[in-house]
Coordinates of C-alpha atoms and ligand atoms in Angstrom, one line a residue:
X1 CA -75.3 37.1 -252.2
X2 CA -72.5 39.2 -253.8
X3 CA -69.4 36.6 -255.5
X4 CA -66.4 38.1 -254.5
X5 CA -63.5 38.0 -256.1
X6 CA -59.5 39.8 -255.7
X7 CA -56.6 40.4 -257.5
X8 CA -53.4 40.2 -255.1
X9 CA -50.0 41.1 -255.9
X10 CA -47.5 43.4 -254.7
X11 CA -47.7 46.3 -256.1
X12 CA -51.2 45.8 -256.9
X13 CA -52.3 49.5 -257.2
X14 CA -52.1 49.8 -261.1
X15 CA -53.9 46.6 -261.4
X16 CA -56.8 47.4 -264.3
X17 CA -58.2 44.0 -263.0
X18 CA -61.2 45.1 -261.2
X19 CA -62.0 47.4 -264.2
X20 CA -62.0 44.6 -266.8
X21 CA -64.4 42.2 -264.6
X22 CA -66.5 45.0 -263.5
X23 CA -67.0 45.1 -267.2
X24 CA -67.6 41.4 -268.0
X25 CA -69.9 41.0 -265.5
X26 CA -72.2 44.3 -266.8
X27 CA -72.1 42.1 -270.4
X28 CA -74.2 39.1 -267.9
X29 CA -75.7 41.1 -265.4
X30 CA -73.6 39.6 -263.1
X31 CA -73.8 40.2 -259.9
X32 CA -70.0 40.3 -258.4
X33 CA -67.7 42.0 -256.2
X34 CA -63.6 42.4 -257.3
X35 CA -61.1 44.7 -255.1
X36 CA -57.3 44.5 -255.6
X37 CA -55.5 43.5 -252.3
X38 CA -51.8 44.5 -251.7
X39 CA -49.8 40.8 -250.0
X40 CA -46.5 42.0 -248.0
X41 CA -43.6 40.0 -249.5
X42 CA -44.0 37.1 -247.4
X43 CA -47.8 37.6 -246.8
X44 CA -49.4 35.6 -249.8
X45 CA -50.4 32.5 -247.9
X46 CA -51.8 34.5 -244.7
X47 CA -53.8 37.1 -247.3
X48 CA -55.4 34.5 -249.6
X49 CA -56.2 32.1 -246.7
X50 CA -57.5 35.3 -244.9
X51 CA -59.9 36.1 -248.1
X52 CA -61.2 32.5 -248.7
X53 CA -62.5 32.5 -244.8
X54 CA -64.6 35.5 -245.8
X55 CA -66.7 33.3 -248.4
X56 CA -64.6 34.8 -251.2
X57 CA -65.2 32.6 -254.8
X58 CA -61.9 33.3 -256.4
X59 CA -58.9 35.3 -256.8
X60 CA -56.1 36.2 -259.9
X61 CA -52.4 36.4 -258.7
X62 CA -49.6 38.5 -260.2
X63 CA -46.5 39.6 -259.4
X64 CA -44.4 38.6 -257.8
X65 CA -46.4 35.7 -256.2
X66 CA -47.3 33.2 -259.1
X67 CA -45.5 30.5 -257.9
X68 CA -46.3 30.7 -254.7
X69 CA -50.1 30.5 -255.9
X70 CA -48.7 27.3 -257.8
X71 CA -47.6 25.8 -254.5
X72 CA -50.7 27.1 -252.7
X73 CA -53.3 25.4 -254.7
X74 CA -54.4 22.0 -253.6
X75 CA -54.9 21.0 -257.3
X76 CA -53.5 22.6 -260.4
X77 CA -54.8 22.1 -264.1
X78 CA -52.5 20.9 -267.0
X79 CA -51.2 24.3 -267.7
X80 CA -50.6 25.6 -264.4
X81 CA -48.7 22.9 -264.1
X82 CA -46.4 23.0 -267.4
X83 CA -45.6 26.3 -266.4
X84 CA -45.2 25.6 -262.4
X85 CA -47.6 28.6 -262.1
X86 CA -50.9 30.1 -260.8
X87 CA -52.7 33.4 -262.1
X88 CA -56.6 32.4 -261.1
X89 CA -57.1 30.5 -257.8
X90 CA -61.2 29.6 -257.7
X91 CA -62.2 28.8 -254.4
X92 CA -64.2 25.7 -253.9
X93 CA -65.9 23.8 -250.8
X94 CA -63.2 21.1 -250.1
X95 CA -60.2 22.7 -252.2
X96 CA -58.5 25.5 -254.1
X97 CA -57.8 24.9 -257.6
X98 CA -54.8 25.9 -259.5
X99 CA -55.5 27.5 -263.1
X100 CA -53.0 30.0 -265.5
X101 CA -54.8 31.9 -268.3
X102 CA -51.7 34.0 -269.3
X103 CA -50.5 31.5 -272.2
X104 CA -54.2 30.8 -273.8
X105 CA -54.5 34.7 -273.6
X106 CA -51.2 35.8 -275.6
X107 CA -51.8 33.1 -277.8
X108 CA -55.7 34.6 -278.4
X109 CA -54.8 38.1 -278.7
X110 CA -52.2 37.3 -281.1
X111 CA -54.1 34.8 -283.1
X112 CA -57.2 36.6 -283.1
X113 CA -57.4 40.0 -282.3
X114 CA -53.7 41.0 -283.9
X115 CA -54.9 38.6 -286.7
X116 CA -51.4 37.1 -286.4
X117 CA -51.3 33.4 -287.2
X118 CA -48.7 31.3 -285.0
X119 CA -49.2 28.0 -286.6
X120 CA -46.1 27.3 -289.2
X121 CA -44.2 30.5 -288.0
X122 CA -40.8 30.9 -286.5
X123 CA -41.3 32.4 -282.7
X124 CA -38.7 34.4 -280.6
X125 CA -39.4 34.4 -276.7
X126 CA -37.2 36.9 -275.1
X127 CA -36.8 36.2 -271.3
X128 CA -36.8 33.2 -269.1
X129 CA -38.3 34.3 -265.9
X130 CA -42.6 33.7 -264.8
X131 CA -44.1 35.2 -267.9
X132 CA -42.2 33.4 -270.0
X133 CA -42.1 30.3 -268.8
X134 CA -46.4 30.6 -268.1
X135 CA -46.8 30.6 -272.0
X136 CA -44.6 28.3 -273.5
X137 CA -46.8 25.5 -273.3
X138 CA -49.5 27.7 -274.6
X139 CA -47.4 28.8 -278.0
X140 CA -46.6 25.4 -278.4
X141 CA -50.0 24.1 -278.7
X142 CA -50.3 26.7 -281.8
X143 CA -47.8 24.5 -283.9
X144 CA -45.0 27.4 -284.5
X145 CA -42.1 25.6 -286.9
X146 CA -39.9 26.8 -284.0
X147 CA -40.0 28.3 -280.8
X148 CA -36.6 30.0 -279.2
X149 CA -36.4 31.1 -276.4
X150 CA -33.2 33.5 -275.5
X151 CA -32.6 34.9 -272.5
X152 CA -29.9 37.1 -270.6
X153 CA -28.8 35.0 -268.3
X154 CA -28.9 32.2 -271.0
X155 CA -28.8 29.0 -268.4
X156 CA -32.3 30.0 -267.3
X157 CA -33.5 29.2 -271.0
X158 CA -31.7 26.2 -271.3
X159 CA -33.7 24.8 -268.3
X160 CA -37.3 25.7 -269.3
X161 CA -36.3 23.9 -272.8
X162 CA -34.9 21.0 -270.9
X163 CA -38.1 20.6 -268.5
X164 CA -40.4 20.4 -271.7
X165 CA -41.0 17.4 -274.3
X166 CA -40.9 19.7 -277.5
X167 CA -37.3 19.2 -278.3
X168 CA -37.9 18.9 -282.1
X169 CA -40.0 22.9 -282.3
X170 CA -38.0 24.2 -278.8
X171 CA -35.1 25.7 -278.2
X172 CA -32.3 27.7 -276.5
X173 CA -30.5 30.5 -278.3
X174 CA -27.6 32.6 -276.4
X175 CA -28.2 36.2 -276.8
X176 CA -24.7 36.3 -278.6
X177 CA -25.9 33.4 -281.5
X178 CA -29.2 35.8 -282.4
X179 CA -27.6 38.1 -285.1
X180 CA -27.8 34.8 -287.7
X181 CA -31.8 34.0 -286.7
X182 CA -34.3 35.6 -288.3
X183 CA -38.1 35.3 -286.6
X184 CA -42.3 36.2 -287.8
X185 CA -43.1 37.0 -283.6
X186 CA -41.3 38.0 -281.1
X187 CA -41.7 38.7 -278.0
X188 CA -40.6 40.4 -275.3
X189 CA -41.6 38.5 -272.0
X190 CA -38.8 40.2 -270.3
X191 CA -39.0 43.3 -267.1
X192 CA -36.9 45.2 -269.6
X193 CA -39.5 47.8 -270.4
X194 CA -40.1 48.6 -266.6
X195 CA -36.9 49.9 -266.6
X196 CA -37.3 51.5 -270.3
X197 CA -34.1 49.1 -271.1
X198 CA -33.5 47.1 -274.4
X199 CA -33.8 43.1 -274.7
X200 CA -30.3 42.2 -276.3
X201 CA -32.5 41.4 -279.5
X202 CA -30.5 42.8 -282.5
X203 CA -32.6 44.1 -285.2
X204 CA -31.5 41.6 -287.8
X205 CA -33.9 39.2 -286.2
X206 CA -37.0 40.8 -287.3
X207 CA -38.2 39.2 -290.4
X208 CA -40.1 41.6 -293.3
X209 CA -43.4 41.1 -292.4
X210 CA -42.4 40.7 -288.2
X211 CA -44.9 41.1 -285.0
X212 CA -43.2 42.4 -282.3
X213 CA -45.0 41.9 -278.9
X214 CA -44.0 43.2 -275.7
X215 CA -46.3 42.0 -272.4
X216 CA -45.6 45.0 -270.8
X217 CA -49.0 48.0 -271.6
X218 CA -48.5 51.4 -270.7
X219 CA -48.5 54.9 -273.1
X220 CA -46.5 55.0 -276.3
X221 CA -43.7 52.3 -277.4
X222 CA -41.2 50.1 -275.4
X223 CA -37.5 50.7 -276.3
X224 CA -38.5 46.9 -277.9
X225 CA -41.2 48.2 -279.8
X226 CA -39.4 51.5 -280.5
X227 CA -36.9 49.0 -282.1
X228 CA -39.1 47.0 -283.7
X229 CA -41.1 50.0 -285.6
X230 CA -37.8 50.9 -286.7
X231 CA -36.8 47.7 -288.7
X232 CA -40.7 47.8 -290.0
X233 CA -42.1 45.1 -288.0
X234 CA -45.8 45.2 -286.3
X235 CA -46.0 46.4 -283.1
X236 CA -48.3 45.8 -280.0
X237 CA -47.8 45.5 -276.3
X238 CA -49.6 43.4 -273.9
X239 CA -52.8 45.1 -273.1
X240 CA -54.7 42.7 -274.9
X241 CA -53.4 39.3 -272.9
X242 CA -54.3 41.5 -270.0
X243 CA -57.8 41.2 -270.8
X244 CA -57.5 38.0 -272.9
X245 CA -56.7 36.1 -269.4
X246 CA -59.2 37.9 -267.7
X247 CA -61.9 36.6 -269.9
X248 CA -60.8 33.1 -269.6
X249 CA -60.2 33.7 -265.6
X250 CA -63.6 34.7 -266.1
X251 CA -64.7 32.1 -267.5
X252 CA -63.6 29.5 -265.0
X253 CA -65.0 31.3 -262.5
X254 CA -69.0 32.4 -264.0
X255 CA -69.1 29.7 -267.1
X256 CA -69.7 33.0 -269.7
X257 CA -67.5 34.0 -272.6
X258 CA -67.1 37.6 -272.3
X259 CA -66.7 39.9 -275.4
X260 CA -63.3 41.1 -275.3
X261 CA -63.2 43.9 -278.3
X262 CA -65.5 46.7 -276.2
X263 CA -63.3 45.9 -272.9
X264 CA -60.2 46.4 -274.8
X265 CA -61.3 49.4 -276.8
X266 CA -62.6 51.0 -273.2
X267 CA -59.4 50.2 -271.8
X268 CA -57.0 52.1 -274.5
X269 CA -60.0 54.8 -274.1
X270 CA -59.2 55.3 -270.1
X271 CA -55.7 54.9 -271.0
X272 CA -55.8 58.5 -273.0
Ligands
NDP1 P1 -39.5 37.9 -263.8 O1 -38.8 38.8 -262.8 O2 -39.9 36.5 -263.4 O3 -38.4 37.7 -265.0 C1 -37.7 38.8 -265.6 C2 -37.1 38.4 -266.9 O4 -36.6 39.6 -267.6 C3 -35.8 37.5 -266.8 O5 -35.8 36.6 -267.9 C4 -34.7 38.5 -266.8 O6 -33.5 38.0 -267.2 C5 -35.2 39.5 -267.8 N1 -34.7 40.9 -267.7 C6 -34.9 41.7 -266.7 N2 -34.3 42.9 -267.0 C7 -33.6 42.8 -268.2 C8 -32.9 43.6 -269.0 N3 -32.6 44.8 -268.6 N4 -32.4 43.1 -270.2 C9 -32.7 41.8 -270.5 N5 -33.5 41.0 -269.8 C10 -33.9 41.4 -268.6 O7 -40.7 38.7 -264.4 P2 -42.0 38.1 -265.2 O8 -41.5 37.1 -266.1 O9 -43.0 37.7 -264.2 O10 -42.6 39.4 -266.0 C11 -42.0 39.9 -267.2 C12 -42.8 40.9 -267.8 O11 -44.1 40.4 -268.3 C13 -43.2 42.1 -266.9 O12 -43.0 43.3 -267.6 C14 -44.7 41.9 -266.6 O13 -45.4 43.1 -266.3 C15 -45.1 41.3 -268.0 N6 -46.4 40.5 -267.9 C16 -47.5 40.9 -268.6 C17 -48.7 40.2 -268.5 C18 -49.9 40.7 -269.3 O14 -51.0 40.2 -269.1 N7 -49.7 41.6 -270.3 C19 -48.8 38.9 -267.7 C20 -47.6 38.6 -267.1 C21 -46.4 39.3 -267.1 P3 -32.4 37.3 -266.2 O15 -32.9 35.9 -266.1 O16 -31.1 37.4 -266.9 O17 -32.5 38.0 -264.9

């Protein structure tokens, strides 16, 4: 019988999900089934719960219901639970359990498909709201010499540093205190780009030889990446951690390591 498996969200349509796990599973011959399903705002619960009754095996959450997968799982992993949120629900006999792949994913395409090493390196996280909070943990773990995290509304940063035990290599930085700090990575974990709007990042920040990330994928350069070119820094957006997680979703869910390069090349290929 056909595994099935669903991205929900709301909206969901512009999910590339399906795509990328229709690909893994051609790598391994896998036989699976993955459809994106649109949740009404307050629907999560009744449209997951509705999905596992039809002998689903799993499902990947986005916007805007991570947390609400966080409270939904019956069991979450270490991660999940550092960041208080679910992106890959897998479906068992006697419980639902809790994963996030969006930190270890960053953290992999930055590492080793940008070639960027994190270890040692001073780190700028720009926001405070799901994404950002997801892969903290993650960038941790890589053993930056600091981590800030800066934010708008700058009480919202000062609570993720609070909640974590990495005082020493984490912490807050008001948007106004940034124009002394100079950083190797940054990036934008903000919904800035949706809205084609700047970060408050000023371009003093980016260091000579600077990556400048921004999660958000779509055609040509954020108005963070547009200022990142323009100080000389490296630019890429979030395409890979898009299929980074997938592959480690993936991997919870089948026990096979897909080969992210070809997926990732296909992608920017159907993105033309
Ligand atoms: P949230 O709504 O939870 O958080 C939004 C954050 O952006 C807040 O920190 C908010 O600041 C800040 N913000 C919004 N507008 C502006 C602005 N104009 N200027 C400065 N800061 C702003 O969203 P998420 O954290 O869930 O998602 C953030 C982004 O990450 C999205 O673009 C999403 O698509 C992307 N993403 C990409 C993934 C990938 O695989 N590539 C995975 C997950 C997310 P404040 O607190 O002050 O309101």
């Amino acid at each position: 019988m056909t595994d099935r498996y669903a991205v929900i969200g709301n909206p969901v349509a512009h999910s590339r999900s399906p795509e990328i796990h229709a690909a893994f599973a051609r790598e391994f011959g896998e036989d699976i089934q993955y459809e994106r399903l649109l949740a009404t705002p307050s629907g999560f619960v009744e449209t997951v719960e509705a999905f596992r009754n039809s002998g689903a095996s799993g499902a990947n959450v986005t916007l805007p219901f991570k947390p609400e997968a966080f409270a939904y799982a019956g069991v979450c992993t270490a991660r999940a639970e550092r960041g208080k949120s679910v992106n890959t629900l897998q479906f068992e006999s006697d419980q639902v359990v809790g994963d996030n792949t969006d930190g270890v994913g960053l953290c992999r395409d930055i590492v080793s498909n940008l070639g960027q090493p994190l270890a040692g390196t001073r780190i700028l996280l720009i926001g405070a709201g799901g994404a950002a909070r997801a892969v903290v943990g993650a960038l941790l773990d890589c053993q930056p010499e600091i981590l800030a995290i800066t934010n708008r509304t700058p009480a919202k940063a000062q609570l993720i540093v609070a909640e974590m035990d990495a005082k020493k290599r984490f912490c807050a930085v008001a948007p106004a205190e940034l124009s002394t700090r100079r950083f190797d990575v940054l990036i934008n974990a903000t919904s800035a780009s949706l809205t084609a709007s700047l970060p408050m990042v000023p371009p003093s920040c980016f260091d000579k030889n600077a990556l400048a990330y921004d999660m958000m994928y779509g055609k040509g350069l954020t108005p963070f990446l547009a200022l990142a070119a323009s100080t000389g820094a490296r630019t890429a957006d979030g395409l890979g951690m898009l299929v980074e997680q997938a592959a480690e979703a993936f991997f919870l869910w089948r026990g096979k390591r897909p080969s992210t390069g070809p997926v990732l090349n296909l992608l920017k290929q159907n993105s033309q």
